[in-house]
């Protein structure tokens, strides 16, 4: 029986068009999913859309639309990322408005409540609608605003809500962190969440009054309240598996499948502390690993954000450059864990140097030599890809894995310059053919490594090599 593996993105909010920040997250998760499949794992890859909460209710009312119609439209744009970004064909797409998710969220609530971790009280708080989180004064900037959503006024909440006993999980969380030293990657984010938990945990609100904000999952046995969006949305990671009805699926992928979650650094607290405490409260296994991305920034180093309006739409980029070009930039040019800038000028330069003048030009030169001087594709031996490549991949430093491939591309290019097979074959045919055969084999091994990174480029290259054909058109035409 094959080993199982579970990986998920966060669920993006459907209050605007997709942007490259989420494209980066889902492409990175796709790389890990593809690599695990190559190793023979039975992979469950989850993504989807987060469709409840104050932001969506306000946006739909502002546009005069039915809220379900509003989220339906954007959800389809996010569903379209599967094809747009070349995401694995069997990826699962969960919407938090799906009936199975609604049932699971209510079952999860009931389970936490039965175990004594939910209570009701009246409270006052400063609330950032952009983050969908309460904010303490220490988390605000000098203007008293949320630094992630500047110029967006905080809302003052004064009402009766249900609360989750987050404070009960300080010691259990710290014990779990201690027992799982690679739980959060990278290390500096792990240290950040450990410090947060060590400083003490406050119970958090998990409901809203339906009379004020009706767009949410009804609280079990209390029609006056709907679930707070974060409590509802986090349950998607197991509702997508059919929990609580499908115990076999849950056991296979969540209990045994090393559940791995990608998220942005603004999700660190929710994913690595709040969600883990919720799982403990429901007496369910915690996640295996949480991988934290940095932000994508714009021209002036400001986080790319839908609320700020400085986003780049992946649909626009793919329309001009293609899927593989966007995957390449997201995986090679952006830091695996730190903030990174994305501008179209930088994108164009990277495309021309790394793709058009890199793998595109190299493959054309080698395959032209092969078609001209070899009668057929040389025998491709079984090749064990370098351990270094997989080590960086499974430490989630995907940028380093891609750098490794491009070092091989540059090395192969230098070999052509050094051996000059196009000259040797004219004076010593056998020696020249041997040089060309070696180049073809090395190119094939590069294509193998490209499998999880640029799957379509991998497919085309391997096909051309086996058919002993040069490309009829450039793999990546130069853009001026």
Coordinates of C-alpha atoms in Angstrom, one line a residue:
X1 CA 0.0 0.0 0.0
X2 CA 1.4 3.4 -0.9
X3 CA 2.3 6.0 1.7
X4 CA -0.1 9.0 2.0
X5 CA 0.7 12.7 2.1
X6 CA -1.6 15.7 2.7
X7 CA -0.8 19.3 1.7
X8 CA -2.9 22.4 1.7
X9 CA -2.8 26.1 0.9
X10 CA -4.8 28.5 3.0
X11 CA -8.1 29.5 1.5
X12 CA -8.0 33.0 0.0
X13 CA -10.8 35.5 0.6
X14 CA -13.0 36.0 -2.4
X15 CA -13.4 39.7 -2.1
X16 CA -11.4 40.5 -5.2
X17 CA -9.6 39.0 -8.2
X18 CA -6.8 36.5 -7.5
X19 CA -3.3 38.1 -7.2
X20 CA 0.2 36.8 -7.5
X21 CA 0.6 36.4 -3.7
X22 CA -1.8 33.5 -3.6
X23 CA -0.5 32.2 -6.9
X24 CA 2.9 31.9 -5.2
X25 CA 1.4 29.9 -2.4
X26 CA -0.5 27.4 -4.5
X27 CA 2.4 26.9 -7.0
X28 CA 4.8 26.1 -4.1
X29 CA 2.3 23.6 -2.7
X30 CA 1.9 22.1 -6.1
X31 CA 5.7 21.6 -6.4
X32 CA 5.7 19.6 -3.1
X33 CA 2.6 17.6 -4.2
X34 CA 4.1 16.7 -7.5
X35 CA 7.5 15.7 -6.0
X36 CA 5.7 13.5 -3.4
X37 CA 3.8 11.8 -6.2
X38 CA 7.0 11.1 -8.1
X39 CA 8.2 9.3 -5.0
X40 CA 5.1 7.1 -5.0
X41 CA 3.0 8.9 -2.3
X42 CA -0.8 8.9 -2.5
X43 CA -1.2 12.7 -2.2
X44 CA -4.2 14.7 -1.1
X45 CA -3.7 18.3 -2.3
X46 CA -6.3 20.8 -0.9
X47 CA -7.1 24.4 -1.8
X48 CA -10.3 26.4 -2.2
X49 CA -12.0 29.6 -1.1
X50 CA -12.9 31.3 2.2
X51 CA -16.4 32.8 1.6
X52 CA -17.9 34.0 4.9
X53 CA -17.2 37.0 7.2
X54 CA -17.6 40.7 7.6
X55 CA -15.5 41.7 4.6
X56 CA -17.6 39.8 2.1
X57 CA -20.9 40.9 3.6
X58 CA -19.8 44.6 3.5
X59 CA -18.5 44.2 -0.1
X60 CA -21.6 42.6 -1.4
X61 CA -23.8 45.2 0.2
X62 CA -21.7 48.0 -1.2
X63 CA -22.2 46.6 -4.7
X64 CA -25.9 45.9 -4.2
X65 CA -25.4 42.1 -4.9
X66 CA -26.8 39.0 -3.2
X67 CA -23.8 37.8 -1.1
X68 CA -24.0 34.3 -2.4
X69 CA -23.9 35.5 -6.0
X70 CA -21.0 37.8 -5.1
X71 CA -18.8 35.0 -3.7
X72 CA -19.8 32.6 -6.5
X73 CA -18.3 34.9 -9.1
X74 CA -15.0 35.3 -7.4
X75 CA -14.8 31.6 -6.4
X76 CA -14.8 30.6 -10.0
X77 CA -11.9 32.9 -10.7
X78 CA -9.9 31.2 -8.0
X79 CA -11.0 27.8 -9.2
X80 CA -9.7 28.8 -12.6
X81 CA -6.2 29.1 -11.1
X82 CA -5.9 25.3 -11.4
X83 CA -5.6 25.4 -15.2
X84 CA -4.0 28.9 -15.3
X85 CA -1.1 27.9 -13.1
X86 CA -0.7 24.3 -14.2
X87 CA -1.7 22.9 -10.9
X88 CA -1.9 19.1 -10.4
X89 CA -5.1 17.8 -12.0
X90 CA -6.4 16.0 -9.0
X91 CA -6.2 19.0 -6.6
X92 CA -9.3 19.2 -4.3
X93 CA -11.2 22.5 -4.2
X94 CA -13.2 23.3 -1.1
X95 CA -15.6 26.2 -0.6
X96 CA -16.6 27.2 2.9
X97 CA -20.1 27.6 1.6
X98 CA -20.2 23.9 0.5
X99 CA -22.8 22.0 2.5
X100 CA -20.3 19.4 3.6
X101 CA -18.1 22.1 5.1
X102 CA -21.0 23.7 6.9
X103 CA -21.9 20.4 8.5
X104 CA -18.3 19.8 9.4
X105 CA -17.8 23.2 11.0
X106 CA -21.0 22.8 13.1
X107 CA -19.9 19.3 14.2
X108 CA -16.5 20.7 15.1
X109 CA -18.1 23.5 17.1
X110 CA -20.3 21.0 18.9
X111 CA -17.3 18.8 19.8
X112 CA -15.3 21.7 21.2
X113 CA -18.4 22.8 23.2
X114 CA -19.1 19.4 24.6
X115 CA -15.5 19.2 25.8
X116 CA -15.9 22.5 27.7
X117 CA -13.9 24.9 25.5
X118 CA -16.6 27.3 24.4
X119 CA -18.5 29.8 26.5
X120 CA -20.4 33.1 26.1
X121 CA -19.6 36.6 27.4
X122 CA -20.0 40.3 26.6
X123 CA -16.9 42.0 25.5
X124 CA -15.4 45.1 23.8
X125 CA -12.6 45.0 21.2
X126 CA -10.9 46.8 18.4
X127 CA -11.5 44.8 15.2
X128 CA -9.7 44.9 11.8
X129 CA -12.1 43.8 9.1
X130 CA -9.2 43.4 6.7
X131 CA -7.5 40.8 8.9
X132 CA -10.8 39.6 10.4
X133 CA -9.0 39.7 13.8
X134 CA -9.2 41.6 17.0
X135 CA -6.3 43.9 17.6
X136 CA -4.5 44.9 20.9
X137 CA -3.0 48.3 21.2
X138 CA 0.5 46.8 20.9
X139 CA -0.4 45.5 17.5
X140 CA -1.4 48.9 16.1
X141 CA 0.9 51.5 14.5
X142 CA 1.5 55.0 15.8
X143 CA -1.7 56.1 14.1
X144 CA -3.7 53.5 16.0
X145 CA -4.2 51.6 12.7
X146 CA -3.5 48.0 11.7
X147 CA -0.1 48.0 9.9
X148 CA -1.2 45.4 7.5
X149 CA -4.3 47.4 6.4
X150 CA -3.3 51.0 6.7
X151 CA -5.9 53.8 6.3
X152 CA -8.7 51.3 7.1
X153 CA -10.6 52.3 10.3
X154 CA -10.9 49.7 13.0
X155 CA -14.3 48.7 14.1
X156 CA -15.3 48.8 17.8
X157 CA -17.1 45.7 18.9
X158 CA -19.3 45.8 22.0
X159 CA -21.6 42.7 22.1
X160 CA -22.2 39.3 23.5
X161 CA -20.3 36.6 21.7
X162 CA -19.2 33.0 22.1
X163 CA -15.5 32.5 23.0
X164 CA -13.0 29.8 22.5
X165 CA -10.8 29.0 25.6
X166 CA -7.5 29.7 23.9
X167 CA -5.9 30.4 27.2
X168 CA -6.2 26.8 28.2
X169 CA -3.7 25.7 25.6
X170 CA -0.6 27.6 26.4
X171 CA 1.2 24.7 28.0
X172 CA -0.1 22.0 25.5
X173 CA 1.0 24.2 22.6
X174 CA 4.5 24.8 24.0
X175 CA 4.8 21.0 24.7
X176 CA 3.8 20.2 21.2
X177 CA 6.3 22.7 19.8
X178 CA 9.0 21.3 22.0
X179 CA 8.2 17.7 20.8
X180 CA 8.2 18.8 17.1
X181 CA 11.2 21.0 16.5
X182 CA 10.5 21.3 12.8
X183 CA 6.8 22.1 13.2
X184 CA 7.0 25.7 11.8
X185 CA 9.4 26.5 8.9
X186 CA 11.5 28.7 8.8
X187 CA 13.0 28.7 12.2
X188 CA 12.6 32.4 12.8
X189 CA 8.9 32.1 12.3
X190 CA 8.8 29.2 14.7
X191 CA 10.6 31.3 17.3
X192 CA 8.1 34.1 16.7
X193 CA 5.1 31.9 17.4
X194 CA 6.7 30.3 20.4
X195 CA 7.3 33.8 21.9
X196 CA 3.7 34.7 21.2
X197 CA 2.4 31.6 23.1
X198 CA 4.9 32.0 25.9
X199 CA 3.7 35.6 26.5
X200 CA 0.2 34.3 27.4
X201 CA -2.9 33.5 25.4
X202 CA -6.2 35.3 25.5
X203 CA -9.6 33.6 24.7
X204 CA -10.9 34.8 21.4
X205 CA -14.4 35.5 20.0
X206 CA -15.7 32.8 17.7
X207 CA -19.2 34.2 16.9
X208 CA -20.9 37.3 15.6
X209 CA -24.5 38.5 16.2
X210 CA -26.6 37.4 13.2
X211 CA -28.6 40.5 13.4
X212 CA -25.5 42.6 12.7
X213 CA -23.6 40.2 10.3
X214 CA -25.7 37.3 9.0
X215 CA -23.2 36.0 6.5
X216 CA -21.8 33.0 8.3
X217 CA -22.4 29.4 9.4
X218 CA -25.2 29.3 12.1
X219 CA -24.0 28.4 15.6
X220 CA -25.5 25.0 16.6
X221 CA -28.5 25.5 18.8
X222 CA -28.3 29.3 18.7
X223 CA -29.8 31.0 15.6
X224 CA -28.9 34.4 17.1
X225 CA -25.2 33.8 16.3
X226 CA -23.1 32.9 13.3
X227 CA -19.5 31.5 13.5
X228 CA -16.6 33.9 13.4
X229 CA -15.0 33.5 10.0
X230 CA -11.6 32.2 11.2
X231 CA -13.2 29.4 13.3
X232 CA -15.3 28.4 10.4
X233 CA -12.6 28.6 7.7
X234 CA -9.9 26.7 9.6
X235 CA -12.1 23.6 9.7
X236 CA -11.8 23.3 5.9
X237 CA -8.5 21.4 6.3
X238 CA -10.4 18.4 7.6
X239 CA -13.9 19.1 6.1
X240 CA -12.3 18.7 2.7
X241 CA -11.5 15.1 3.7
X242 CA -15.1 14.4 4.5
X243 CA -14.7 14.7 8.3
X244 CA -16.5 13.7 10.5
X245 CA -18.4 11.2 8.3
X246 CA -15.5 9.8 6.3
X247 CA -13.2 8.4 9.0
X248 CA -11.2 6.3 6.5
X249 CA -10.2 9.4 4.4
X250 CA -9.4 11.3 7.6
X251 CA -7.3 8.5 9.0
X252 CA -5.4 8.0 5.8
X253 CA -4.5 11.6 5.0
X254 CA -4.8 13.6 8.3
X255 CA -3.7 11.1 10.8
X256 CA -1.1 9.3 8.7
X257 CA -0.5 11.7 5.9
X258 CA 1.9 14.2 7.6
X259 CA -0.6 17.1 7.0
X260 CA 1.4 20.1 5.8
X261 CA 0.1 23.6 5.5
X262 CA 1.4 26.5 3.4
X263 CA 0.4 30.1 4.5
X264 CA 1.6 33.7 4.5
X265 CA 3.3 35.3 7.5
X266 CA 0.1 37.1 8.4
X267 CA -1.4 33.7 9.0
X268 CA 1.3 32.5 11.4
X269 CA -0.8 32.9 14.6
X270 CA -4.0 31.4 13.1
X271 CA -2.4 28.3 11.5
X272 CA 0.3 27.4 14.1
X273 CA -1.4 28.4 17.3
X274 CA -5.2 29.0 17.0
X275 CA -5.9 26.0 14.7
X276 CA -3.7 23.7 16.6
X277 CA -5.4 24.6 19.9
X278 CA -8.8 24.1 18.2
X279 CA -7.7 20.6 17.1
X280 CA -6.6 19.8 20.6
X281 CA -9.9 21.0 22.0
X282 CA -11.7 18.6 19.6
X283 CA -9.3 15.8 20.5
X284 CA -8.0 15.5 17.0
X285 CA -4.3 15.2 15.8
X286 CA -2.4 18.5 15.2
X287 CA -0.9 19.4 11.8
X288 CA 2.5 18.0 10.9
X289 CA 4.2 21.1 9.6
X290 CA 3.3 24.8 8.8
X291 CA 5.3 26.5 6.1
X292 CA 5.4 30.3 6.3
X293 CA 5.8 32.4 3.1
X294 CA 6.9 36.0 3.1
X295 CA 4.9 38.8 1.4
X296 CA 5.2 39.8 -2.2
X297 CA 5.9 43.5 -2.3
X298 CA 5.3 46.1 -5.0
X299 CA 7.6 48.9 -6.3
X300 CA 8.2 50.6 -2.9
X301 CA 8.5 47.6 -0.7
X302 CA 4.8 47.8 0.4
X303 CA 3.0 44.5 0.7
X304 CA 1.0 43.6 -2.3
X305 CA -2.6 43.7 -1.1
X306 CA -6.1 43.8 -2.5
X307 CA -7.1 46.4 0.0
X308 CA -4.2 48.7 -1.0
X309 CA -4.8 48.1 -4.7
X310 CA -1.2 47.4 -5.8
X311 CA -1.7 43.8 -6.9
X312 CA -0.7 42.0 -10.0
X313 CA -3.3 39.7 -11.5
X314 CA -1.8 36.2 -12.5
X315 CA -4.4 36.0 -15.3
X316 CA -2.8 39.1 -16.9
X317 CA 0.8 37.8 -16.6
X318 CA -0.1 34.4 -18.0
X319 CA -1.9 36.0 -20.9
X320 CA 1.3 37.6 -22.0
X321 CA 4.0 35.2 -20.9
X322 CA 2.4 31.8 -20.3
X323 CA 2.0 29.6 -17.3
X324 CA 5.5 28.2 -17.1
X325 CA 7.0 31.7 -17.1
X326 CA 4.9 32.7 -14.1
X327 CA 5.8 29.5 -12.3
X328 CA 9.5 30.1 -13.0
X329 CA 9.5 33.6 -11.6
X330 CA 7.5 32.7 -8.5
X331 CA 9.7 29.7 -7.7
X332 CA 13.1 31.1 -8.6
X333 CA 13.0 34.8 -8.1
X334 CA 11.1 35.1 -4.9
X335 CA 12.6 34.2 -1.5
X336 CA 11.3 31.0 0.0
X337 CA 10.6 32.7 3.3
X338 CA 11.3 36.4 3.2
X339 CA 9.5 39.3 1.5
X340 CA 10.3 39.7 -2.2
X341 CA 9.5 42.3 -4.8
X342 CA 7.4 41.6 -7.9
X343 CA 7.4 44.1 -10.7
X344 CA 6.7 43.5 -14.4
X345 CA 10.1 45.0 -15.3
X346 CA 11.9 42.5 -13.0
X347 CA 9.7 39.7 -14.4
X348 CA 10.6 40.5 -18.0
X349 CA 14.3 40.6 -17.2
X350 CA 14.1 37.3 -15.4
X351 CA 12.1 35.7 -18.2
X352 CA 14.6 36.7 -20.9
X353 CA 17.7 35.7 -18.9
X354 CA 16.5 32.5 -17.3
X355 CA 14.1 31.1 -19.8
X356 CA 14.5 32.6 -23.3
X357 CA 18.4 32.8 -23.1
X358 CA 18.6 30.0 -20.5
X359 CA 16.8 26.7 -20.8
X360 CA 15.1 27.8 -24.1
X361 CA 18.3 28.6 -25.9
X362 CA 20.2 25.6 -24.4
X363 CA 17.7 23.0 -25.4
X364 CA 17.4 24.4 -28.9
X365 CA 21.2 24.2 -29.4
X366 CA 21.4 20.6 -28.1
X367 CA 18.4 19.3 -29.8
X368 CA 19.5 20.8 -33.1
X369 CA 22.8 19.0 -32.8
X370 CA 21.1 15.8 -31.9
X371 CA 18.7 15.9 -34.8
X372 CA 21.4 16.8 -37.3
X373 CA 24.1 14.3 -36.2
X374 CA 22.4 11.5 -34.3
X375 CA 20.3 8.8 -36.0
X376 CA 18.1 8.4 -32.9
X377 CA 17.8 9.5 -29.3
X378 CA 20.6 8.0 -27.2
X379 CA 19.8 5.5 -24.6
X380 CA 18.9 7.4 -21.4
X381 CA 20.3 5.6 -18.3
X382 CA 18.5 5.5 -15.0
X383 CA 19.8 8.5 -13.2
X384 CA 19.5 9.3 -9.5
X385 CA 18.9 13.0 -9.1
X386 CA 21.2 14.7 -6.7
X387 CA 20.3 14.4 -3.0
X388 CA 21.0 18.1 -2.7
X389 CA 18.1 18.8 -5.0
X390 CA 15.6 16.9 -2.9
X391 CA 17.1 18.1 0.4
X392 CA 16.4 21.7 -0.5
X393 CA 13.0 20.8 -1.9
X394 CA 11.8 19.0 1.2
X395 CA 13.2 21.7 3.5
X396 CA 10.7 23.8 1.5
X397 CA 13.5 26.1 0.2
X398 CA 12.2 25.7 -3.3
X399 CA 14.1 28.7 -4.6
X400 CA 17.3 26.8 -3.8
X401 CA 16.1 23.7 -5.6
X402 CA 15.4 25.8 -8.7
X403 CA 18.8 27.5 -8.4
X404 CA 20.3 24.0 -8.4
X405 CA 18.6 23.2 -11.7
X406 CA 19.8 26.5 -13.3
X407 CA 23.3 25.8 -12.1
X408 CA 23.1 22.6 -14.1
X409 CA 21.8 24.5 -17.1
X410 CA 24.7 27.0 -16.9
X411 CA 27.2 24.1 -16.4
X412 CA 25.8 22.4 -19.5
X413 CA 26.0 25.6 -21.5
X414 CA 29.7 26.0 -20.5
X415 CA 30.3 22.4 -21.6
X416 CA 29.1 23.2 -25.1
X417 CA 31.4 26.2 -25.2
X418 CA 34.3 24.1 -24.0
X419 CA 33.9 21.0 -26.1
X420 CA 32.5 22.7 -29.3
X421 CA 30.8 19.6 -30.5
X422 CA 29.6 21.4 -33.7
X423 CA 33.3 21.6 -34.7
X424 CA 34.5 18.3 -33.4
X425 CA 31.8 16.3 -35.2
X426 CA 33.1 17.6 -38.6
X427 CA 36.6 16.3 -38.0
X428 CA 36.0 13.3 -35.8
X429 CA 32.4 12.1 -36.2
X430 CA 32.4 9.4 -33.5
X431 CA 34.0 11.6 -30.9
X432 CA 31.6 14.4 -31.8
X433 CA 28.6 12.1 -31.6
X434 CA 29.7 10.9 -28.1
X435 CA 29.9 14.5 -26.9
X436 CA 26.4 15.3 -28.3
X437 CA 25.0 12.1 -26.7
X438 CA 26.3 13.2 -23.4
X439 CA 24.8 16.6 -23.8
X440 CA 21.4 15.0 -24.6
X441 CA 21.5 12.8 -21.5
X442 CA 22.4 15.7 -19.3
X443 CA 19.5 17.8 -20.8
X444 CA 17.1 14.9 -20.1
X445 CA 18.2 14.8 -16.5
X446 CA 17.5 18.5 -16.2
X447 CA 14.1 17.9 -17.7
X448 CA 13.5 15.2 -15.0
X449 CA 14.3 17.8 -12.3
X450 CA 11.9 20.3 -13.9
X451 CA 9.1 17.8 -13.5
X452 CA 7.6 19.4 -10.3
X453 CA 8.8 22.9 -11.1
X454 CA 7.9 23.4 -14.8
X455 CA 5.8 20.4 -15.6
X456 CA 4.9 21.4 -19.2
X457 CA 8.5 22.3 -20.1
X458 CA 9.5 18.9 -18.7
X459 CA 7.0 17.1 -20.8
X460 CA 7.9 18.9 -24.0
X461 CA 11.6 18.5 -23.5
X462 CA 11.4 14.8 -22.8
X463 CA 9.2 14.3 -25.8
X464 CA 11.5 16.2 -28.1
X465 CA 14.5 14.3 -26.8
X466 CA 12.8 10.9 -27.3
X467 CA 11.7 11.8 -30.8
X468 CA 15.1 13.3 -31.6
X469 CA 13.6 16.6 -32.8
X470 CA 14.6 20.2 -32.4
X471 CA 11.8 22.6 -31.2
X472 CA 9.8 23.9 -34.2
X473 CA 9.3 27.2 -32.2
X474 CA 11.3 28.4 -29.2
X475 CA 10.2 27.0 -25.9
X476 CA 10.5 30.6 -24.6
X477 CA 10.5 33.4 -27.2
X478 CA 12.4 36.4 -26.1
X479 CA 10.3 39.4 -25.0
X480 CA 11.5 42.9 -25.7

